[in-house]
CSV table of C-alpha atoms in Angstrom, one decimal:
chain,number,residue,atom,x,y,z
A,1,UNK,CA,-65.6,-65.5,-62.0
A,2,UNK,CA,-68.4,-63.1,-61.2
A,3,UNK,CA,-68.8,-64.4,-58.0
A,4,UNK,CA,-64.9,-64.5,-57.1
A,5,UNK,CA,-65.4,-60.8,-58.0
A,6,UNK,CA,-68.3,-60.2,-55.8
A,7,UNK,CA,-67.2,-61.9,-52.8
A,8,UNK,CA,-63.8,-59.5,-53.1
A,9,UNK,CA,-65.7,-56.6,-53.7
A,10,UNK,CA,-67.5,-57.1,-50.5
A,11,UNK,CA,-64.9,-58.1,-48.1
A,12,UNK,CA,-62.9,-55.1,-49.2
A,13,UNK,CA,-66.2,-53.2,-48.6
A,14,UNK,CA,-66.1,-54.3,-45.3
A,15,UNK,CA,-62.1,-53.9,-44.1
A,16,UNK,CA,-62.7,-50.2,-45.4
A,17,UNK,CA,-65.8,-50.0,-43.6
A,18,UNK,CA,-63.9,-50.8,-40.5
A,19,UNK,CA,-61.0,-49.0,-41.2
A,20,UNK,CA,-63.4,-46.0,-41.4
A,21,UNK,CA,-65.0,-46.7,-38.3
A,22,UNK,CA,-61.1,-47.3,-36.7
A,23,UNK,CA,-60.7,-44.0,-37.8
A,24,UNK,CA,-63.5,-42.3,-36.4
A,25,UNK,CA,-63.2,-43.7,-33.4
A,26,UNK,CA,-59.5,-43.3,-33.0
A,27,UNK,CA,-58.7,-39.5,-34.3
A,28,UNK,CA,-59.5,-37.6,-31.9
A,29,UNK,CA,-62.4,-38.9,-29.9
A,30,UNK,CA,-64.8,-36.3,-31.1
A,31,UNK,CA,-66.7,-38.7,-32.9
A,32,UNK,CA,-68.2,-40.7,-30.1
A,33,UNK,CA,-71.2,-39.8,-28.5
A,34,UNK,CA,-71.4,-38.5,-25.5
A,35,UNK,CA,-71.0,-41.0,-22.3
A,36,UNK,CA,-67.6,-42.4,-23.4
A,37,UNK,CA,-64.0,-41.4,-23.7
A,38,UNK,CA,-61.2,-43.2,-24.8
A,39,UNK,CA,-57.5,-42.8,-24.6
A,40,UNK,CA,-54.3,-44.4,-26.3
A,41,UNK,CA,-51.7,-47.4,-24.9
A,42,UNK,CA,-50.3,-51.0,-25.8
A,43,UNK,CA,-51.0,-54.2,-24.5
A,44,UNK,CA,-49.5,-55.1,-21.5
A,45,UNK,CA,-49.1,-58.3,-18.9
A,46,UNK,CA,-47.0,-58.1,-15.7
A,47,UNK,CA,-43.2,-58.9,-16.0
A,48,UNK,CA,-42.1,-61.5,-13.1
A,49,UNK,CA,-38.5,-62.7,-12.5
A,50,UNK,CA,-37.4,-66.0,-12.0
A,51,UNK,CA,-34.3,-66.0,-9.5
A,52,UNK,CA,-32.7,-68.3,-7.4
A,53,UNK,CA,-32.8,-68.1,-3.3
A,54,UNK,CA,-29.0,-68.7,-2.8
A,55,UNK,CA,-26.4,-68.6,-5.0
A,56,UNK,CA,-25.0,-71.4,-7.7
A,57,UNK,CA,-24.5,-72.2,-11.1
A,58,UNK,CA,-27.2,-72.9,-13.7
A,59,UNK,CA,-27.2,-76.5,-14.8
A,60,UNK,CA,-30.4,-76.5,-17.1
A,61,UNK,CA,-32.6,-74.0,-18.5
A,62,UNK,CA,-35.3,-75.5,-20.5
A,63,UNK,CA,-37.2,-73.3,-22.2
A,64,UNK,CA,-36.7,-70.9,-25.0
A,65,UNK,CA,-37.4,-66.9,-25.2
A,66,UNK,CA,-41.0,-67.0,-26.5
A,67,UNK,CA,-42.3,-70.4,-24.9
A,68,UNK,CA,-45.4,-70.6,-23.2
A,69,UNK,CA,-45.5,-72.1,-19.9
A,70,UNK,CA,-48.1,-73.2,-17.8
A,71,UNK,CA,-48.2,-72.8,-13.5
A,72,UNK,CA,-45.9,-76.0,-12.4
A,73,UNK,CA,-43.4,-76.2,-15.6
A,74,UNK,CA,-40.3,-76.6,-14.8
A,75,UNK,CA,-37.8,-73.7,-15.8
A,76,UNK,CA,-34.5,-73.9,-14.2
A,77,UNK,CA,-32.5,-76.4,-12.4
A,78,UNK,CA,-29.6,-75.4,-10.8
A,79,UNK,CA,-26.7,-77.2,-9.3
A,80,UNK,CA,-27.2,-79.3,-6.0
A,81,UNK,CA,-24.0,-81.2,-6.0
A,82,UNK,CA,-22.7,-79.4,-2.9
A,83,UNK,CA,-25.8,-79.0,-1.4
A,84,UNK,CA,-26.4,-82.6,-2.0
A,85,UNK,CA,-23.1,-83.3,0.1
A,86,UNK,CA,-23.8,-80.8,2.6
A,87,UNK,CA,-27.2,-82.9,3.1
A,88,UNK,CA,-25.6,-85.8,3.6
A,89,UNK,CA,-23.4,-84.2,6.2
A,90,UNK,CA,-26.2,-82.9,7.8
A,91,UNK,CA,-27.4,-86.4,8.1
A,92,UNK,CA,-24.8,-87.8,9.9
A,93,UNK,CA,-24.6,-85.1,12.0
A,94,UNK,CA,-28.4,-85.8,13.0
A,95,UNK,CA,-27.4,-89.7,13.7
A,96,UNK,CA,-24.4,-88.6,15.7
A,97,UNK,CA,-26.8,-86.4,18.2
A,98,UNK,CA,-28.6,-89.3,18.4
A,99,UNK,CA,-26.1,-92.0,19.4
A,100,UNK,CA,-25.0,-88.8,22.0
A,101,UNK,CA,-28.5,-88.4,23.6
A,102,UNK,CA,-28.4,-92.2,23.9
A,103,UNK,CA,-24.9,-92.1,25.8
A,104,UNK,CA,-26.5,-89.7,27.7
A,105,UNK,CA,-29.4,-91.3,28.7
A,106,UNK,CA,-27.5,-94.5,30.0
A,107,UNK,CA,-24.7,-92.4,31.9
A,108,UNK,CA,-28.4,-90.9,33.6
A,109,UNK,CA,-29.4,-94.7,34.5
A,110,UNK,CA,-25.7,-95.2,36.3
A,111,UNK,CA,-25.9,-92.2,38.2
A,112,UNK,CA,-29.3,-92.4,39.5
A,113,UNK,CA,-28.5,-95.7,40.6
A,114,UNK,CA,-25.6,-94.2,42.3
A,115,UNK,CA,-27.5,-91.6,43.8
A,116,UNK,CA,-30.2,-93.9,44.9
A,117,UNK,CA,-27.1,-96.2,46.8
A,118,UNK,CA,-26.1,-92.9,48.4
A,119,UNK,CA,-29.1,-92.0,49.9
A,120,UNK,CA,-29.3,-95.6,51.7
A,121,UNK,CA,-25.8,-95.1,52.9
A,122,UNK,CA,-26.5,-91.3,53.7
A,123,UNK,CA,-29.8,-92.4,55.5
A,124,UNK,CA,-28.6,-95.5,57.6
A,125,UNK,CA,-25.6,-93.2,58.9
A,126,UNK,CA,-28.2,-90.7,60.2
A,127,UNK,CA,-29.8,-93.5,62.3
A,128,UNK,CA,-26.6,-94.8,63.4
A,129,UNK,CA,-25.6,-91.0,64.2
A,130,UNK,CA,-28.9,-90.7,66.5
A,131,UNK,CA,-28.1,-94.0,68.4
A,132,UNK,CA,-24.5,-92.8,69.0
A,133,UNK,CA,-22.9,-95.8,66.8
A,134,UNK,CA,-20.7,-93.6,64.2
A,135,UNK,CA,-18.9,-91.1,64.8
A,136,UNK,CA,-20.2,-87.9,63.2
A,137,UNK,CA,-17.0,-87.5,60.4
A,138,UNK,CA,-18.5,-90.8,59.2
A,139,UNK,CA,-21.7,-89.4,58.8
A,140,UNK,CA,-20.5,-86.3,57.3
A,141,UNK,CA,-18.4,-87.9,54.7
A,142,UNK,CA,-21.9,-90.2,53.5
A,143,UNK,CA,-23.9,-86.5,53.9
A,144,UNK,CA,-21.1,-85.6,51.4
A,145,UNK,CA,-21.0,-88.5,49.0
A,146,UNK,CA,-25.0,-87.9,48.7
A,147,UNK,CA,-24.7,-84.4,47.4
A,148,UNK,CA,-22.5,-85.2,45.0
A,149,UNK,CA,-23.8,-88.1,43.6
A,150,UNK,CA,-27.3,-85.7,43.5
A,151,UNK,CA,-24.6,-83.4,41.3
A,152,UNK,CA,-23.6,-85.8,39.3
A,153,UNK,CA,-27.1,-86.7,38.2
A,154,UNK,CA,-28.2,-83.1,38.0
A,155,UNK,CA,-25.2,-83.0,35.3
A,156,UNK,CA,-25.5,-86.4,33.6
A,157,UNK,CA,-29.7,-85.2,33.3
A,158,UNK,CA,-28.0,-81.6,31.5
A,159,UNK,CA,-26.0,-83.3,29.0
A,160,UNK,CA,-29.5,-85.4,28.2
A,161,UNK,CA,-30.7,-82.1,27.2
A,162,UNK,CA,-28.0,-80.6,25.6
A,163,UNK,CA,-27.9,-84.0,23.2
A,164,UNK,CA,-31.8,-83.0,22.6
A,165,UNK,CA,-31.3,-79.7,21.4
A,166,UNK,CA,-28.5,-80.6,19.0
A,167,UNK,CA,-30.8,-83.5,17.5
A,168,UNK,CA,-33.1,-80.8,17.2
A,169,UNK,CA,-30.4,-78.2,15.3
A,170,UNK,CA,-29.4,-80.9,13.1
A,171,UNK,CA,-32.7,-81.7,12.1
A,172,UNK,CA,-33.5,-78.0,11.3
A,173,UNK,CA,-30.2,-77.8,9.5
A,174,UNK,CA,-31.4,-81.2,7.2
A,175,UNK,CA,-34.7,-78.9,6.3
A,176,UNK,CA,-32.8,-76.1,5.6
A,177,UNK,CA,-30.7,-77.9,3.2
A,178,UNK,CA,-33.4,-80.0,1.8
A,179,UNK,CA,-35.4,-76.9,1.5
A,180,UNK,CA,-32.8,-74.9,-0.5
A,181,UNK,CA,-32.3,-78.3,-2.9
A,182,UNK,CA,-35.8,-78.1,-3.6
A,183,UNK,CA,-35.7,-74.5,-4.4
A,184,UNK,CA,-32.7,-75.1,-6.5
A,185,UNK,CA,-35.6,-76.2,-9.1
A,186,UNK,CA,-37.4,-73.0,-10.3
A,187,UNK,CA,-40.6,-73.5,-11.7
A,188,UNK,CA,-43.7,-71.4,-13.5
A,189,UNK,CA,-45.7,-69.7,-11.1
A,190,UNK,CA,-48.1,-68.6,-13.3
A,191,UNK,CA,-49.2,-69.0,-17.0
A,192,UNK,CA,-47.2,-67.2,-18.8
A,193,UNK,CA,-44.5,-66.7,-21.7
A,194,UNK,CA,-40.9,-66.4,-21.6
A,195,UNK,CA,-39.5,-62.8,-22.3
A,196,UNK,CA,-36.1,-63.1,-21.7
A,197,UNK,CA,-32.9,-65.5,-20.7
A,198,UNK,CA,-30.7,-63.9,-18.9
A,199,UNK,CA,-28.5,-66.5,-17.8
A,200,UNK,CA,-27.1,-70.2,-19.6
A,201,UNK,CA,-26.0,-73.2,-18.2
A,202,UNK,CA,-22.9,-73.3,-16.7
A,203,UNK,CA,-22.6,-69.9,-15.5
A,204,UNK,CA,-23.1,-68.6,-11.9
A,205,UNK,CA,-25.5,-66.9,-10.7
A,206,UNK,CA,-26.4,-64.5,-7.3
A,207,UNK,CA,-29.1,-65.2,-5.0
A,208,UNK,CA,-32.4,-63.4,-6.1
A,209,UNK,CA,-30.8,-62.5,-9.7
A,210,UNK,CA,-32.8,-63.2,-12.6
A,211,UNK,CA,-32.7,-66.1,-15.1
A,212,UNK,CA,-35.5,-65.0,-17.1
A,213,UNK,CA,-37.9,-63.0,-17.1
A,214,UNK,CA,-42.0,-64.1,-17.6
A,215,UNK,CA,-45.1,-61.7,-19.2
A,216,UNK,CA,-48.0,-63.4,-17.1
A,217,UNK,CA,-50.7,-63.9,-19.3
A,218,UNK,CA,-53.0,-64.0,-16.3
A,219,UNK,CA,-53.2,-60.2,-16.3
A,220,UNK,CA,-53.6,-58.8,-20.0
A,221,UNK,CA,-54.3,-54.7,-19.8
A,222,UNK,CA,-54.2,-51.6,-21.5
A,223,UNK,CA,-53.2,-48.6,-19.7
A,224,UNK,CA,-54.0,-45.3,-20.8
A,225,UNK,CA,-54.3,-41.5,-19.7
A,226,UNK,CA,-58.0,-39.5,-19.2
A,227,UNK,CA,-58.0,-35.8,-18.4
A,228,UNK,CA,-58.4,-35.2,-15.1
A,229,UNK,CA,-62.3,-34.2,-15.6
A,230,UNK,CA,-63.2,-37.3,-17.1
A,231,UNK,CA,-61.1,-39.2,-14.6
A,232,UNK,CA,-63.2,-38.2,-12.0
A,233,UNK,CA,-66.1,-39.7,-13.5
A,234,UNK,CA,-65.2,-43.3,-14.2
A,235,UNK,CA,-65.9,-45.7,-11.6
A,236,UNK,CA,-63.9,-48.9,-11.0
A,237,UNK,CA,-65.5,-51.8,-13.1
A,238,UNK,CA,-66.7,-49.6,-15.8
A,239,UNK,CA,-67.2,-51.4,-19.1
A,240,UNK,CA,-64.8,-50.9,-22.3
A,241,UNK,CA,-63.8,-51.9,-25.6
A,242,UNK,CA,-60.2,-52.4,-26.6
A,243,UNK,CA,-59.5,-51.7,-30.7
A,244,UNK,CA,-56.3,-52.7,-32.1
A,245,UNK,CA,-54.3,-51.0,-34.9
A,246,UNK,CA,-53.8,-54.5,-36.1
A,247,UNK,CA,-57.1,-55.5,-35.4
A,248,UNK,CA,-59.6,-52.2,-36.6
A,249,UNK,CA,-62.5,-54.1,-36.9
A,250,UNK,CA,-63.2,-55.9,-33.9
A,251,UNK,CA,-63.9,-54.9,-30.2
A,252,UNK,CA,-62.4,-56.4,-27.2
A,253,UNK,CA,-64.2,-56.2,-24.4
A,254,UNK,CA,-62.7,-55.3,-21.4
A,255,UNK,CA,-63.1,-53.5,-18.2
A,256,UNK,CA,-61.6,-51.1,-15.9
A,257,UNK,CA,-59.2,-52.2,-12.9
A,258,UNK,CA,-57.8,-49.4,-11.5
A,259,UNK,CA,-57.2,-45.5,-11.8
A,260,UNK,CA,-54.0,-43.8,-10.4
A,261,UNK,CA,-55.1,-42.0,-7.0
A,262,UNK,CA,-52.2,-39.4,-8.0
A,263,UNK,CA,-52.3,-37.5,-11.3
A,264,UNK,CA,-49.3,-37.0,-13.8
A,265,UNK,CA,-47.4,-34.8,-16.1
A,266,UNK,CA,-48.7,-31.4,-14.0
A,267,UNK,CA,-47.5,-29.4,-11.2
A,268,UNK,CA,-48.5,-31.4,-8.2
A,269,UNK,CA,-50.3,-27.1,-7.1
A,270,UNK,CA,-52.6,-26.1,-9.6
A,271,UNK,CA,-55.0,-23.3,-8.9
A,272,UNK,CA,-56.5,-22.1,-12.3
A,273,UNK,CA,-58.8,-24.0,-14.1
A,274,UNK,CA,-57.3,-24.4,-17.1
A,275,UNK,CA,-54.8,-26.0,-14.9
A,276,UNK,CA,-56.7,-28.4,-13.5
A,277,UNK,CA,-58.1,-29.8,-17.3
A,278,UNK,CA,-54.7,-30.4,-18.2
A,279,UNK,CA,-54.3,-33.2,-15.4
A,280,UNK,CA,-54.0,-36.5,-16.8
A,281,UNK,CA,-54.8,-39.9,-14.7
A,282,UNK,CA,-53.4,-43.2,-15.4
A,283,UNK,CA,-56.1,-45.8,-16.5
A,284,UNK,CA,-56.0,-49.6,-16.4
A,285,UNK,CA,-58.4,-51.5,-18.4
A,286,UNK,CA,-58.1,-55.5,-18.0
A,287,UNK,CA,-59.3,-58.2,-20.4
A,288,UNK,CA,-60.8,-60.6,-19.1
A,289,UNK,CA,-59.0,-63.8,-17.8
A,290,UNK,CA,-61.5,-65.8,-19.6
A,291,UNK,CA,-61.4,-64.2,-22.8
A,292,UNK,CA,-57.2,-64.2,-22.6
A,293,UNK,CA,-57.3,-68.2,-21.5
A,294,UNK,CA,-59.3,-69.7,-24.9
A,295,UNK,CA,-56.1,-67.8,-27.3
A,296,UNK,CA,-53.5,-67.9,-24.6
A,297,UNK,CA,-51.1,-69.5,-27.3
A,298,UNK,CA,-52.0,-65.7,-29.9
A,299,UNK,CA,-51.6,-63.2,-27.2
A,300,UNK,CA,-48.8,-60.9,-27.6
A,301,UNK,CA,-48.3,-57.5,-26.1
A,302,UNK,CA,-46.7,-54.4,-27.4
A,303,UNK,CA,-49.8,-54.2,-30.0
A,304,UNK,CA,-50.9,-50.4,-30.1
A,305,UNK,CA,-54.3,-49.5,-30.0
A,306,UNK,CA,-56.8,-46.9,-28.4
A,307,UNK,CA,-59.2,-48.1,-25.2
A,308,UNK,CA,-63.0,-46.2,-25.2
A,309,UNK,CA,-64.1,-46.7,-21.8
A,310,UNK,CA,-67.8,-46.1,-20.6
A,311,UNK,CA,-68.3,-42.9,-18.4
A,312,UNK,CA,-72.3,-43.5,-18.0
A,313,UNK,CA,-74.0,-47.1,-17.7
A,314,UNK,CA,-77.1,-46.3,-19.6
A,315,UNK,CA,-75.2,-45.5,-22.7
A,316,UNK,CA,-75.4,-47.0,-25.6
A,317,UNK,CA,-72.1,-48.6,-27.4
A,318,UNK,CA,-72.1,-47.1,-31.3
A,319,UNK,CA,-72.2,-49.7,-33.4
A,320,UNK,CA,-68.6,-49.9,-34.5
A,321,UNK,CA,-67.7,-50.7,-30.8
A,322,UNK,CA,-70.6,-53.5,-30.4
A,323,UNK,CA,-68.3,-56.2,-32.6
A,324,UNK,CA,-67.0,-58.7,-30.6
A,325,UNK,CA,-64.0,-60.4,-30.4
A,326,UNK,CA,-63.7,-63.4,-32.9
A,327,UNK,CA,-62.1,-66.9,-32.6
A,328,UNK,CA,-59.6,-66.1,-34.9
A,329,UNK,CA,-58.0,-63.2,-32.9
A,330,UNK,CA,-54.7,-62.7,-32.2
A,331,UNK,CA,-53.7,-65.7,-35.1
């Protein structure tokens, strides 16, 4: 019994102890040393939309608001029948430009026969002409049949290409088709889990409108606001510790992505110093991929918590802020 007693006594010793610490760190910021600064925010992931690329009506959505899903799953399926038909169409329509071009080829084989008879005849009346054996209407009339039967080769050889390029449209319109069938099944780009469903089976949908809505879990961040002086200072890749209300006593190690080039809530002129203190800059500290991946199935965002972010590399981290984060975070 004593020792039931004890063990309670010390584990409330120590969520006090990090409540404390919590507290400390997130009041005001006055009590960390000098070399850091934190600011407020939420945990946040990017927001990507799953939409169609033409138009139709839902046929399955498999997966529920708050799945996870992993790059490849399959989301959405849509309709195909009529594209399905309209392939098969397409099809034919490939086969028929074929059989055409074929046509065309042997009407090509007739007339260069014909042409080649013509030239004989054409050739053998120029002779005759010379030696005075024809009279020259006859030899005008082969001259005659010559050109045309080189027209009529000239023409047949046209409609040999003209069967080409509609092989070649029809097989461009079978990869369009097949190429919007495919994309009629919408899969998970990235890990991630479902936010929203915006749309159920049966109902129809635009092209590039939304069925649901996916929180990447590949890109897990905090974003807060520095004063414009401290802003200044931090350099991309600086080290930081994320502490969540729900989770006071542990540090998550993170690190800083990006800083806004353009600062907010001020005039965009400010000439007085005073001025100039009150700009803010929007932060973004990242968690590591890494560190997200081994509790991908606890990550939630929305929690609220403060970041402290390293302004000088040779500072130390205060002991409160050295905890890391613990294989039972997030459950």
């Amino acid at each position: 019994m004593k020792k039931t007693i004890s063990i309670i006594l010390v584990a409330t010793a120590l969520l006090l102890a990090g409540v404390a610490a919590y507290q400390y760190i997130s009041g005001n910021g006055d009590g960390l040393p000098a070399g850091f600064v934190q600011g407020n925010g939420r945990i946040e992931a990017e927001e990507v939309e799953i939409a169609p690329t033409i138009a139709g009506r839902v046929e399955k959505v498999l997966v529920a608001e708050g799945s996870l899903v992993a790059p490849g799953d399959v989301l959405v399926e849509m309709d195909t029948d009529e594209l399905s038909a309209a392939l098969d169409r397409a099809k034919a329509e490939v086969a028929l430009a074929h059989q055409t071009k074929a046509e065309a080829e042997a009407v090509v084989v007739q007339r260069q026969s014909e042409k080649h008879r013509a030239a004989q005849e054409f050739e053998r009346a120029r002779s005759l002409l010379a030696s005075e054996n024809i009279p020259e209407s006859l030899f005008e009339e082969r001259e005659t049949e010559h050109q045309v039967a080189e027209a009529v080769l000239g023409a047949a050889m046209a409609r040999v290409a003209t069967a080409e390029s509609q092989i070649a449209a029809a097989e461009a319109e079978v990869r369009r088709i097949a190429a919007q069938i495919e994309d009629s099944t919408l899969f998970a780009p990235m890990q991630g889990r479902v936010l929203y469903r915006l749309a159920e089976p049966g109902e129809v949908v635009g092209s590039g409108a939304p069925i649901m809505t996916i929180l990447s879990l590949e890109n897990i961040y905090m974003e807060v606001f520095l004063p414009a002086r401290e802003a200044g200072l931090l350099p991309i890749g600086a080290e930081a510790r994320i502490v969540l209300d729900a989770l006071p006593d542990f540090a998550i190690p993170a690190t800083v992505t990006f800083v806004s080039p353009e600062a907010q809530f001020t005039p965009k002129q400010v000439e007085t110093l005073s001025e100039r203190e009150q700009l803010v800059f929007r932060v973004r500290v990242r968690i590591p991929e890494d560190l997200v991946a081994g509790r991908i199935e606890h990550v939630k965002t929305g929690l609220r918590g403060i970041s402290v972010i390293r302004l000088d590399a040779a500072a130390a981290w205060p002991e409160a802020l050295e905890r890391r984060i613990p294989p039972e975070l997030f459950e």
